[in-house]
Short mmCIF file of C-alpha atoms in Angstrom, two decimals:
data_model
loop_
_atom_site.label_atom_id
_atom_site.label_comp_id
_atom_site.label_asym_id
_atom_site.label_seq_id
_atom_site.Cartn_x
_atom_site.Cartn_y
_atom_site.Cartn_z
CA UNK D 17 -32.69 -13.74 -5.63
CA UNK D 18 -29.44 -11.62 -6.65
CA UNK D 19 -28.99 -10.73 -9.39
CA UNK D 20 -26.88 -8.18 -12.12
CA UNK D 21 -26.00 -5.37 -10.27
CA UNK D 22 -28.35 -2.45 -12.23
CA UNK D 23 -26.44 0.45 -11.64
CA UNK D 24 -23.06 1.13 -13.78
CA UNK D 25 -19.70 1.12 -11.66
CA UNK D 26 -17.67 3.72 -12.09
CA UNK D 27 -15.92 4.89 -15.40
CA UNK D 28 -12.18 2.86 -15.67
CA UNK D 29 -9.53 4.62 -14.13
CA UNK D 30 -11.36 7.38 -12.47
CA UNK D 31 -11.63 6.12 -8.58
CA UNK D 32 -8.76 4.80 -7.01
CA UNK D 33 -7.94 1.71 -6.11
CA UNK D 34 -8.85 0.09 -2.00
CA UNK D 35 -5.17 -0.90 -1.85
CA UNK D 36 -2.49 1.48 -3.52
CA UNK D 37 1.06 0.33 -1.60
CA UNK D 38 2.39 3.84 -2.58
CA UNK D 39 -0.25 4.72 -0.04
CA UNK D 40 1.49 3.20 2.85
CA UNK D 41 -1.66 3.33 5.08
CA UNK D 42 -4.03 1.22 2.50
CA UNK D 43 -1.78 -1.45 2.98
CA UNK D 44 -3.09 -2.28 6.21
CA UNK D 45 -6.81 -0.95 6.01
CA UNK D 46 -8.00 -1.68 2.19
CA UNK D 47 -10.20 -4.91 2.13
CA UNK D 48 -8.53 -7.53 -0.06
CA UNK D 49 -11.60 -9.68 -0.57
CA UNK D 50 -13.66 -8.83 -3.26
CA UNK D 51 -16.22 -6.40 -2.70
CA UNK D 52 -19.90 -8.16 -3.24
CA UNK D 53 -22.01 -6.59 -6.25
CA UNK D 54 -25.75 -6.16 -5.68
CA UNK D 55 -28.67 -4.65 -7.15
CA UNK D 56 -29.90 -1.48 -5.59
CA UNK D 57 -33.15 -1.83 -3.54
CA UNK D 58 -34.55 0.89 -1.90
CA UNK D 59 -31.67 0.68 0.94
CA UNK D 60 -29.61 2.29 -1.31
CA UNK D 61 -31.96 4.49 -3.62
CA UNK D 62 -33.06 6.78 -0.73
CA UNK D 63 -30.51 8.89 1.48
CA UNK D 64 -30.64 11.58 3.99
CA UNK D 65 -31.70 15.06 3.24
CA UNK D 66 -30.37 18.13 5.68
CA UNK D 67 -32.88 21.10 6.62
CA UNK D 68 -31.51 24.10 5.96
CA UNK D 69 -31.47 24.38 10.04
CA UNK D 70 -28.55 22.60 9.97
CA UNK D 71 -26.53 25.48 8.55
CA UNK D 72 -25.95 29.08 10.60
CA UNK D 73 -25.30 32.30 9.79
CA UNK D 74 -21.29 32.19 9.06
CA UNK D 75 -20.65 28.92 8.17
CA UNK D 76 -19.82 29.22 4.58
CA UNK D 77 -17.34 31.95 5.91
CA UNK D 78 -14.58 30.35 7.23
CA UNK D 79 -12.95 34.22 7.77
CA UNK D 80 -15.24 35.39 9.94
CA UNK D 81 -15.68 32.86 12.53
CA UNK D 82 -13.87 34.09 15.27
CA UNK D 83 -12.84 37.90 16.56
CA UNK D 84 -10.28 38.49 13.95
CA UNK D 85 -9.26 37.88 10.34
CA UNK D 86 -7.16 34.64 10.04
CA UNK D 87 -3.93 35.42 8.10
CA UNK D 88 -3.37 34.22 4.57
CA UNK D 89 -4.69 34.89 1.16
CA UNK D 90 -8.31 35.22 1.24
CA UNK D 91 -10.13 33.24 -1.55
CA UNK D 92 -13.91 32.16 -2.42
CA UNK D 93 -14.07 28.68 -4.23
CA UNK D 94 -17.31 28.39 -5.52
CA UNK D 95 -19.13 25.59 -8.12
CA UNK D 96 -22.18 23.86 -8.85
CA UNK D 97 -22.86 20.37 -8.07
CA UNK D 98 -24.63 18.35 -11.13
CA UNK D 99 -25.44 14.04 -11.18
CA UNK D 100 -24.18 12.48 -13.88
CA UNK D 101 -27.48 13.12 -15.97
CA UNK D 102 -26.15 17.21 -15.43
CA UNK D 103 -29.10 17.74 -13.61
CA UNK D 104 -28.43 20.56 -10.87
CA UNK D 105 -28.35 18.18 -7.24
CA UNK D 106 -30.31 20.84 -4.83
CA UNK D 107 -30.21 20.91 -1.37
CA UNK D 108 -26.64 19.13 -1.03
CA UNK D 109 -25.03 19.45 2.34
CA UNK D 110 -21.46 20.33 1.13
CA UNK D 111 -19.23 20.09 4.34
CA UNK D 112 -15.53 21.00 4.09
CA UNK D 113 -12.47 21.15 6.11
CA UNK D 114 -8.99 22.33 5.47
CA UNK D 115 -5.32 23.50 6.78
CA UNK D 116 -4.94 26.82 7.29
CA UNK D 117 -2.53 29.08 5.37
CA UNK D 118 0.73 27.33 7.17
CA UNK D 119 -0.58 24.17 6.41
CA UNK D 120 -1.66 23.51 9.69
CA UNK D 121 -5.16 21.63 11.03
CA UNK D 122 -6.44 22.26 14.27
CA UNK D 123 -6.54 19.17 15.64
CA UNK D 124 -4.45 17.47 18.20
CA UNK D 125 -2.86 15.07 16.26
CA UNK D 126 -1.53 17.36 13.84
CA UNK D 127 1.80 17.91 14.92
CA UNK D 128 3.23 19.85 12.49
CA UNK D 129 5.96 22.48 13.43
CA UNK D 130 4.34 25.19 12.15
CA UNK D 131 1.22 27.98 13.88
CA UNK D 132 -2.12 27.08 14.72
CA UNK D 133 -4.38 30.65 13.76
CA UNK D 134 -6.24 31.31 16.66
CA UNK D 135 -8.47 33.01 14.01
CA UNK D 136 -9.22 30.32 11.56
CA UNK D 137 -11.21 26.48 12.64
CA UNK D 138 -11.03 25.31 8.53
CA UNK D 139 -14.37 24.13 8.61
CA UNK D 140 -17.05 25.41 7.01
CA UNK D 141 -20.78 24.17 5.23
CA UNK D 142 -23.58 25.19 3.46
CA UNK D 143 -26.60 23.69 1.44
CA UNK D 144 -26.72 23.70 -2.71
CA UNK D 145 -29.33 26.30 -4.50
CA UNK D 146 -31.61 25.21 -7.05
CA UNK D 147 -29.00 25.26 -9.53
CA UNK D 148 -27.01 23.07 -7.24
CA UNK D 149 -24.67 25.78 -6.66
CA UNK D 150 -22.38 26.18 -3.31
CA UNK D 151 -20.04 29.24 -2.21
CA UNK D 152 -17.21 29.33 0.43
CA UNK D 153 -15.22 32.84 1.28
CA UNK D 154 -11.62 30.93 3.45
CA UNK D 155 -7.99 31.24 3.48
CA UNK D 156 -6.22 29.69 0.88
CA UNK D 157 -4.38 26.36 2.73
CA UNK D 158 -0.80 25.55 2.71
CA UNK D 159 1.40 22.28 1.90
CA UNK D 160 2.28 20.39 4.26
CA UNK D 161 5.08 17.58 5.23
CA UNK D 162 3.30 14.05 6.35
CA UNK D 163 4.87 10.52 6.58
CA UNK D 164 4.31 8.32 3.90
CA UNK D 165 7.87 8.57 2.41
CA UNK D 166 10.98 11.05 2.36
CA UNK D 167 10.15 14.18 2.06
CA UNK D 168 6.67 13.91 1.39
CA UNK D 169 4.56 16.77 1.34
CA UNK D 170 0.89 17.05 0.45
CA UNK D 171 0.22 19.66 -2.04
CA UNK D 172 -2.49 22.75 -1.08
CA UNK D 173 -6.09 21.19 -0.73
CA UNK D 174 -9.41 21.32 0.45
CA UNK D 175 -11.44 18.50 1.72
CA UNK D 176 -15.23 18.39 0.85
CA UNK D 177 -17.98 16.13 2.03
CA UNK D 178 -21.01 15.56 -0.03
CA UNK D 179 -24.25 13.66 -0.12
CA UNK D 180 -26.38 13.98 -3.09
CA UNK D 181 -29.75 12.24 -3.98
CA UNK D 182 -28.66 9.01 -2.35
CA UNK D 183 -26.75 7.21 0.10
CA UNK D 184 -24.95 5.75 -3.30
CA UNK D 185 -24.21 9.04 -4.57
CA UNK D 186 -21.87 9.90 -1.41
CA UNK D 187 -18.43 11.20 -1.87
CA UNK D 188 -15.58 12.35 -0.22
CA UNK D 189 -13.13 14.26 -2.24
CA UNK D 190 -10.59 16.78 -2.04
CA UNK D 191 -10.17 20.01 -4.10
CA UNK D 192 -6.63 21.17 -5.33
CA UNK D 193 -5.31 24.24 -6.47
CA UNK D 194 -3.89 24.83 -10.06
CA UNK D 195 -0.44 24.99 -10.74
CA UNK D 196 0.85 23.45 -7.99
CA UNK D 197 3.83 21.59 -8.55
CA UNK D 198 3.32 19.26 -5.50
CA UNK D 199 0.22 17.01 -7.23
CA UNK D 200 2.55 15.28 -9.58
CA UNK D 201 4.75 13.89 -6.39
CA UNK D 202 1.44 12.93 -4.21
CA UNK D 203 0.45 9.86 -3.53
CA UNK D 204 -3.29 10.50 -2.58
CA UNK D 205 -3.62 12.90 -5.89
CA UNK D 206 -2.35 10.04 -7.73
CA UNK D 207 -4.32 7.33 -6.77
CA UNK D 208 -6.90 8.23 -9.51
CA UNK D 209 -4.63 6.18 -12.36
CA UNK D 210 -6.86 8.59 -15.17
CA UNK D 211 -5.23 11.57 -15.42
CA UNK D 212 -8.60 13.65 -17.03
CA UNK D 213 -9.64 12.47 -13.40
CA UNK D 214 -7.23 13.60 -11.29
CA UNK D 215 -7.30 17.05 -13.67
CA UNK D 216 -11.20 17.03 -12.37
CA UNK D 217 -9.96 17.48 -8.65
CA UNK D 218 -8.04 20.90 -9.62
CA UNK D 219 -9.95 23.64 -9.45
CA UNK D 220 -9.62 26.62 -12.07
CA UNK D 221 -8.50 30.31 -11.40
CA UNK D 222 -11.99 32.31 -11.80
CA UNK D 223 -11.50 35.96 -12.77
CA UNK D 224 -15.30 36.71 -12.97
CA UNK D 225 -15.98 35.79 -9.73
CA UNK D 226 -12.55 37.41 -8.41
CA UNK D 227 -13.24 40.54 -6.14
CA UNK D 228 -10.40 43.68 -7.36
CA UNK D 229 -8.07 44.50 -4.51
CA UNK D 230 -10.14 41.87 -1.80
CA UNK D 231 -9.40 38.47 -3.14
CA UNK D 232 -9.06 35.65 -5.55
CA UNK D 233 -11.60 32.94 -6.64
CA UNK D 234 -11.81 29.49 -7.87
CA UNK D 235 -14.61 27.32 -9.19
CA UNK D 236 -14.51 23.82 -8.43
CA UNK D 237 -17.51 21.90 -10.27
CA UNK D 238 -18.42 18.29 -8.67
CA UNK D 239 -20.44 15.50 -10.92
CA UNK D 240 -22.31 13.29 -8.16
CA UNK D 241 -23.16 9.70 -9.20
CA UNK D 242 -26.72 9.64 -9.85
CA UNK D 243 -29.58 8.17 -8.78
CA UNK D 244 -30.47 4.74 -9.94
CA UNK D 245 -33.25 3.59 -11.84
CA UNK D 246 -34.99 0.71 -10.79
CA UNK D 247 -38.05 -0.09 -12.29
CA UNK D 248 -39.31 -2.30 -10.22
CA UNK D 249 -39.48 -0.52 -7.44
CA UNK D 250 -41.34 2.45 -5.51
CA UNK D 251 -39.80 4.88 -3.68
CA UNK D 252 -40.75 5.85 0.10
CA UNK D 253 -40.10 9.56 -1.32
CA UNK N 7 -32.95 22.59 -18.90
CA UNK N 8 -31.37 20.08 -21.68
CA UNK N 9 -29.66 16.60 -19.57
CA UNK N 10 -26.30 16.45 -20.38
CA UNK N 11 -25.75 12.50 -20.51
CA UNK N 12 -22.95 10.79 -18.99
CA UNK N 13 -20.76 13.04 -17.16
CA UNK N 14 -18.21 11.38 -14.89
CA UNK N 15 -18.72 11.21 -11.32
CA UNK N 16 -15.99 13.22 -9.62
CA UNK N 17 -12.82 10.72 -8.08
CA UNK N 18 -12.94 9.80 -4.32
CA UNK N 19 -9.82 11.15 -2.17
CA UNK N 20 -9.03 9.92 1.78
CA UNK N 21 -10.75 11.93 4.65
CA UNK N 22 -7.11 11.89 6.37
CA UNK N 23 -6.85 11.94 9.68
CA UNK N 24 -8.22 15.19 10.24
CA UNK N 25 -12.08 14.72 9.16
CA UNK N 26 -13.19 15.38 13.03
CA UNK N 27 -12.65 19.03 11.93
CA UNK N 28 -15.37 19.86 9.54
CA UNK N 29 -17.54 16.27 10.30
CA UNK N 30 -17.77 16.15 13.84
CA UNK N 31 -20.45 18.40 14.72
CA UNK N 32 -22.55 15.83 13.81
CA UNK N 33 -21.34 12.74 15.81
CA UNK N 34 -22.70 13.25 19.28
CA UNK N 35 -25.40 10.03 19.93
CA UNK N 36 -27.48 11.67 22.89
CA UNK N 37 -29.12 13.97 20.00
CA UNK N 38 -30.82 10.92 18.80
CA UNK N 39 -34.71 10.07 19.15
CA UNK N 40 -35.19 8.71 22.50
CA UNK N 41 -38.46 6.34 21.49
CA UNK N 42 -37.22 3.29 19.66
CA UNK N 43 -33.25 3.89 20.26
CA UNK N 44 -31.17 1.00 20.06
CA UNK N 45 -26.98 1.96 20.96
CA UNK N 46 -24.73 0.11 18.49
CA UNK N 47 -21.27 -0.01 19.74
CA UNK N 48 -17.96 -1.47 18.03
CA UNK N 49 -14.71 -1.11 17.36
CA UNK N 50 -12.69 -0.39 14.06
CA UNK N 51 -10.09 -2.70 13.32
CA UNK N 52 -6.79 -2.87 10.52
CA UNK N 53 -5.25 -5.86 9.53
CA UNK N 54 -3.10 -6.73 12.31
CA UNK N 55 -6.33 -5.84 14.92
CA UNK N 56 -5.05 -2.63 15.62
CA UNK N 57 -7.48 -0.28 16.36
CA UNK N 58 -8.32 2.54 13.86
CA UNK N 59 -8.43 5.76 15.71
CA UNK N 60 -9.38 7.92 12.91
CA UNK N 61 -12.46 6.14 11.00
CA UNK N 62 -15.75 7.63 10.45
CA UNK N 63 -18.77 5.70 10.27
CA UNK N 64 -22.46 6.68 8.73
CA UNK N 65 -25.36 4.71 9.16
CA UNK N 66 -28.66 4.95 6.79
CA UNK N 67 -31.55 3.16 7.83
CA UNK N 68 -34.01 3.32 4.82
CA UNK N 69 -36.71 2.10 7.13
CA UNK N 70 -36.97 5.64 8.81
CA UNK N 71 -40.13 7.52 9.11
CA UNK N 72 -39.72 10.35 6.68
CA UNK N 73 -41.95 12.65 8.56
CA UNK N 74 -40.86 16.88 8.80
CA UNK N 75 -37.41 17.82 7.80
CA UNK N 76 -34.76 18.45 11.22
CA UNK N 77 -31.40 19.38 10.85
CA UNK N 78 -30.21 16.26 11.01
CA UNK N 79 -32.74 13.68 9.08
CA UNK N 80 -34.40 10.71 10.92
CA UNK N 81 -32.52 7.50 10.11
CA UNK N 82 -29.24 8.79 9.33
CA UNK N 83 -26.09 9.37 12.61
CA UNK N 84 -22.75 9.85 11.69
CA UNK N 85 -19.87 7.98 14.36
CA UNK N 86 -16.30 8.75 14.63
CA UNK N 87 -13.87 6.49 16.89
CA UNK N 88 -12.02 7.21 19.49
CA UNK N 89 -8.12 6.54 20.46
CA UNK N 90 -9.10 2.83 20.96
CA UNK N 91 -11.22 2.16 17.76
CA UNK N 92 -14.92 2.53 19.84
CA UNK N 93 -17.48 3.89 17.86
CA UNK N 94 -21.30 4.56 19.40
CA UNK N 95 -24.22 5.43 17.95
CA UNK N 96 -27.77 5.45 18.76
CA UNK N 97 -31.16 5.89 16.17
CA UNK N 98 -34.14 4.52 15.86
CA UNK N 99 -34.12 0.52 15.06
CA UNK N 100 -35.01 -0.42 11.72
CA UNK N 101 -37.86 -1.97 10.48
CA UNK N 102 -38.18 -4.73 8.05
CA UNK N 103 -38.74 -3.28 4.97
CA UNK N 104 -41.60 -3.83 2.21
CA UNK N 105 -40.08 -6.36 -0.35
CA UNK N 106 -41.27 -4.50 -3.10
CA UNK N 107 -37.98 -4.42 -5.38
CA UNK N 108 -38.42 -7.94 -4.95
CA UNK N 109 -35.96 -8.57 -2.22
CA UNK N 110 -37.12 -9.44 1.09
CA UNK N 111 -35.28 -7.15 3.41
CA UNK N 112 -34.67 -7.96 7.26
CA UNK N 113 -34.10 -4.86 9.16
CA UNK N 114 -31.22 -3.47 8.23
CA UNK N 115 -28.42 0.05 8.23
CA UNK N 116 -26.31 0.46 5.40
CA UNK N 117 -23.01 1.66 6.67
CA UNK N 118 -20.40 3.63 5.01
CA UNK N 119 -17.00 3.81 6.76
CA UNK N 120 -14.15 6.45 6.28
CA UNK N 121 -11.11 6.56 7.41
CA UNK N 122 -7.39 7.52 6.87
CA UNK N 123 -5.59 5.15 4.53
CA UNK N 124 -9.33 4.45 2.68
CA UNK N 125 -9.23 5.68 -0.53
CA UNK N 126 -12.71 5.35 -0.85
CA UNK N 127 -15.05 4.66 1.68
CA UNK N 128 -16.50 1.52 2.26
CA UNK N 129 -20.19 0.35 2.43
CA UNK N 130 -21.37 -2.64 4.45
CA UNK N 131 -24.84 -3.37 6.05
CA UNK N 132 -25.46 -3.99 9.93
CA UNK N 133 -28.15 -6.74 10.20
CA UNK N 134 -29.26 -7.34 13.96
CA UNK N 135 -29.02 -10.97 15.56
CA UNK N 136 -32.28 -12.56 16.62
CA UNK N 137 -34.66 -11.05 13.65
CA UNK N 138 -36.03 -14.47 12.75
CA UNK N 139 -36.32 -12.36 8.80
CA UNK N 140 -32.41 -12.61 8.72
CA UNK N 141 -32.67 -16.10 7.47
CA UNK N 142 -34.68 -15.15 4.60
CA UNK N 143 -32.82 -11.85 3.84
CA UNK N 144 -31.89 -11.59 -0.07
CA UNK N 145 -28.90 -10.16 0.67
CA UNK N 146 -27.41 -11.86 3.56
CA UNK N 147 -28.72 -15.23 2.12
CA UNK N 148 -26.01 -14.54 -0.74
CA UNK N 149 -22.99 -13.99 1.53
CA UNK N 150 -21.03 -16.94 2.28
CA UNK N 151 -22.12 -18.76 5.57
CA UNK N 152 -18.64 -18.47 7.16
CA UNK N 153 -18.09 -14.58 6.09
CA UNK N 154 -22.01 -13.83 6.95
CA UNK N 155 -21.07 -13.07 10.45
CA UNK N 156 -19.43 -10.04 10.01
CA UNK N 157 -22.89 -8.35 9.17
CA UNK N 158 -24.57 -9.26 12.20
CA UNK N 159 -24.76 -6.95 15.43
CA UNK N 160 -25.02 -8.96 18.34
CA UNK N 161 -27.65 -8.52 21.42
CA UNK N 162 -25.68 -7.44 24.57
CA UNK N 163 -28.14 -5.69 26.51
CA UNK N 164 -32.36 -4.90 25.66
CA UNK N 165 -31.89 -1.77 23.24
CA UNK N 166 -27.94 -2.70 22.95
CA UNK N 167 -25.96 -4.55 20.18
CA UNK N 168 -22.28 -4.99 19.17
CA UNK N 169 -20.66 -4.85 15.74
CA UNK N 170 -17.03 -4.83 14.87
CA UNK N 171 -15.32 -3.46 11.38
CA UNK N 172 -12.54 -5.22 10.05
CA UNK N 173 -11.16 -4.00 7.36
CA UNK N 174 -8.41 -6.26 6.29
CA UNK N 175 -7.78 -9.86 7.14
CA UNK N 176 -9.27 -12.64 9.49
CA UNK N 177 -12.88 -11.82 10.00
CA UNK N 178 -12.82 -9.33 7.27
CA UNK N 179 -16.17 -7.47 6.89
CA UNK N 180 -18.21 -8.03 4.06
CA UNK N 181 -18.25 -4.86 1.85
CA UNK N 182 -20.75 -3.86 -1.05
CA UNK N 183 -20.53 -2.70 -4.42
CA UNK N 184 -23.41 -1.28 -6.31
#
């Protein structure tokens, strides 16, 4: 039989909501039936985990995947990826994907008046170290106009993909940029309704890891949901 | 290395409709295991049964064998859709799993779907029509007869089922929360 759900949902405020009409496209795609809580069984306890011959040589450079340098500013974003117990989550496939620095994707739908860099995909991946830290070297992305309202443009972002020690712990985010005066007038950035939240999603100038005269850095730390406890139960792994 | 209790999982933002970027590598279905491949096709649907051109499904089938570590793990395939909503994607069919949390389990996939205009992704589970365990299933036993459907993939050929996402409206899938 069902019963409690045993793991804790998430913290008030910090995901968004399904629907979020300032969001014009959740209106028509968010479920509006409740969502059905269960306890975790070993379904959702266990979750893939990528060999490290998933990941070439190059593919946490997103500069030096073709025959030239792609134009823009040149930046590493760096970080460490912890569960919510702050224990290091190894082994993470980080994926990430991104505009390039006209705020352009290369993909066919994005039709966007502005150049496509024959020198620069904006995708890139890599697996965590021990400590559960990750490393990118890319071009710093530009805003870009999109049609949710008037004059709505999405402030400067990255777009990561992450699985951590289980299928539960999955999550899609998107990295911003400090400073940038687009976040307050985003939609998507201000879905999160906690603000500490949303401030999680910016990423922080990093002067240490900065390289003189070659480029800037920033760290970008992600907090996984963790693994559940269920003490019933055994683990095929 | 002290824990550091109760940090705050990191918010959820939209894949957009330009995921296919940096996820699609992984989405091709003829890399799957040959021995014990069952195709699952379906469409992605919106409220007014539009299709969804730019959702991303993942499928995790806990019953895999967890045998030597390959790029891309047994058990787990990653789907996008195409211009009409069609998603395909072929693994290994599960197996019932052990009931040892307590639940009895019919073979099952839990699915996570992505897609522009979802905040969050989803999670739903894929149940296959004709296991004679789905009618003692802990989980689909607790859905509501007339909404239980929507979990089901249905037979249409030997190693070949059918299952639909709806994400808003008549027919709407049943989605998890854990």
């Amino acid at each position: 039989m069902i019963e409690t759900p045993n793991v804790e949902l998430a913290a008030p405020g910090t995901q968004p909501d399904y629907y979020y009409p300032p969001y014009v496209s959740s209106m028509s795609r968010a479920p509006l039936m409740p969502l059905v809580s269960l306890p975790s069984t070993t379904t959702e306890n266990t979750g893939p985990v990528f060999g490290h011959e998933l990941i070439r040589r190059g593919d946490n450079d997103l500069t030096a995947q073709h025959a030239g340098e792609p134009i823009g500013e040149r930046i590493f974003v760096h970080g460490r990826i912890r569960d919510e117990d702050g224990r290091p989550v190894r082994n993470a496939l980080a994926e990430i994907w991104q505009a390039n620095a006209a705020g352009r994707y290369r993909h066919k739908v994005d039709t966007w008046d502005a150049p496509i860099d024959p020198n620069f995909s904006g995708a890139g991946k890599t697996l965590t170290d021990e400590q559960g830290r990750y490393s990118f070297k890319t071009i710093k992305p530009g805003p870009y106009p999109w049609r949710n309202h008037h004059n709505a443009w999405r402030p400067s972002h990255i777009h990561f993909s992450l699985f951590g020690a289980g299928i539960l712990s999955r999550l899609v985010t998107q990295m911003y940029f400090p400073g940038d005066p687009l976040q307050p007038l985003d939609p998507i950035f201000n879905s999160i309704p906690d603000e500490a939240a949303r401030m999680r999603l910016v990423s922080s100038l990093d002067m240490q890891r900065a390289e003189p005269n070659y480029a800037l850095a920033y760290q970008f730390d992600i907090v996984l949901r963790g693994r559940s406890e269920t003490p019933f139960e055994e683990r095929p792994r | 290395m002290s824990a550091e209790p109760q940090l705050i999982p990191a918010s959820s933002q939209t894949v957009g409709p330009y995921f296919r970027i940096g996820l699609e590598y992984m989405t091709d279905p003829t890399e799957a295991a040959e021995k014990d491949t069952i195709t699952i096709r379906g469409r992605v649907l919106d409220r007014d049964r539009a299709p969804v051109a730019d959702a991303m499904l993942e499928f995790w089938n806990p019953s895999a064998t967890f045998a030597e570590p390959t790029a891309i793990p047994t058990g787990f395939a990653r789907a996008a859709t195409d211009d009409d909503g069609n998603f395909c994607v072929r693994m290994a069919k599960p197996a019932q799993i052990t009931a040892n949390d307590g639940l009895m389990q019919a073979p099952h996939m839990l699915v996570l779907v992505f897609a522009r205009g979802l905040l969050r992704h989803l999670i739903s589970r894929v149940y296959f029509d004709g296991e004679s365990s789905n009618s003692t299933d802990a989980v689909l036993s607790t859905i509501p007869a007339d909404r239980r459907h929507t979990l089901v993939a249905h037979r249409d050929g030997q190693n070949s089922f059918c299952w639909n996402v709806v994400l808003q409206g008549k027919d709407e899938t049943v989605f998890f929360a854990w």
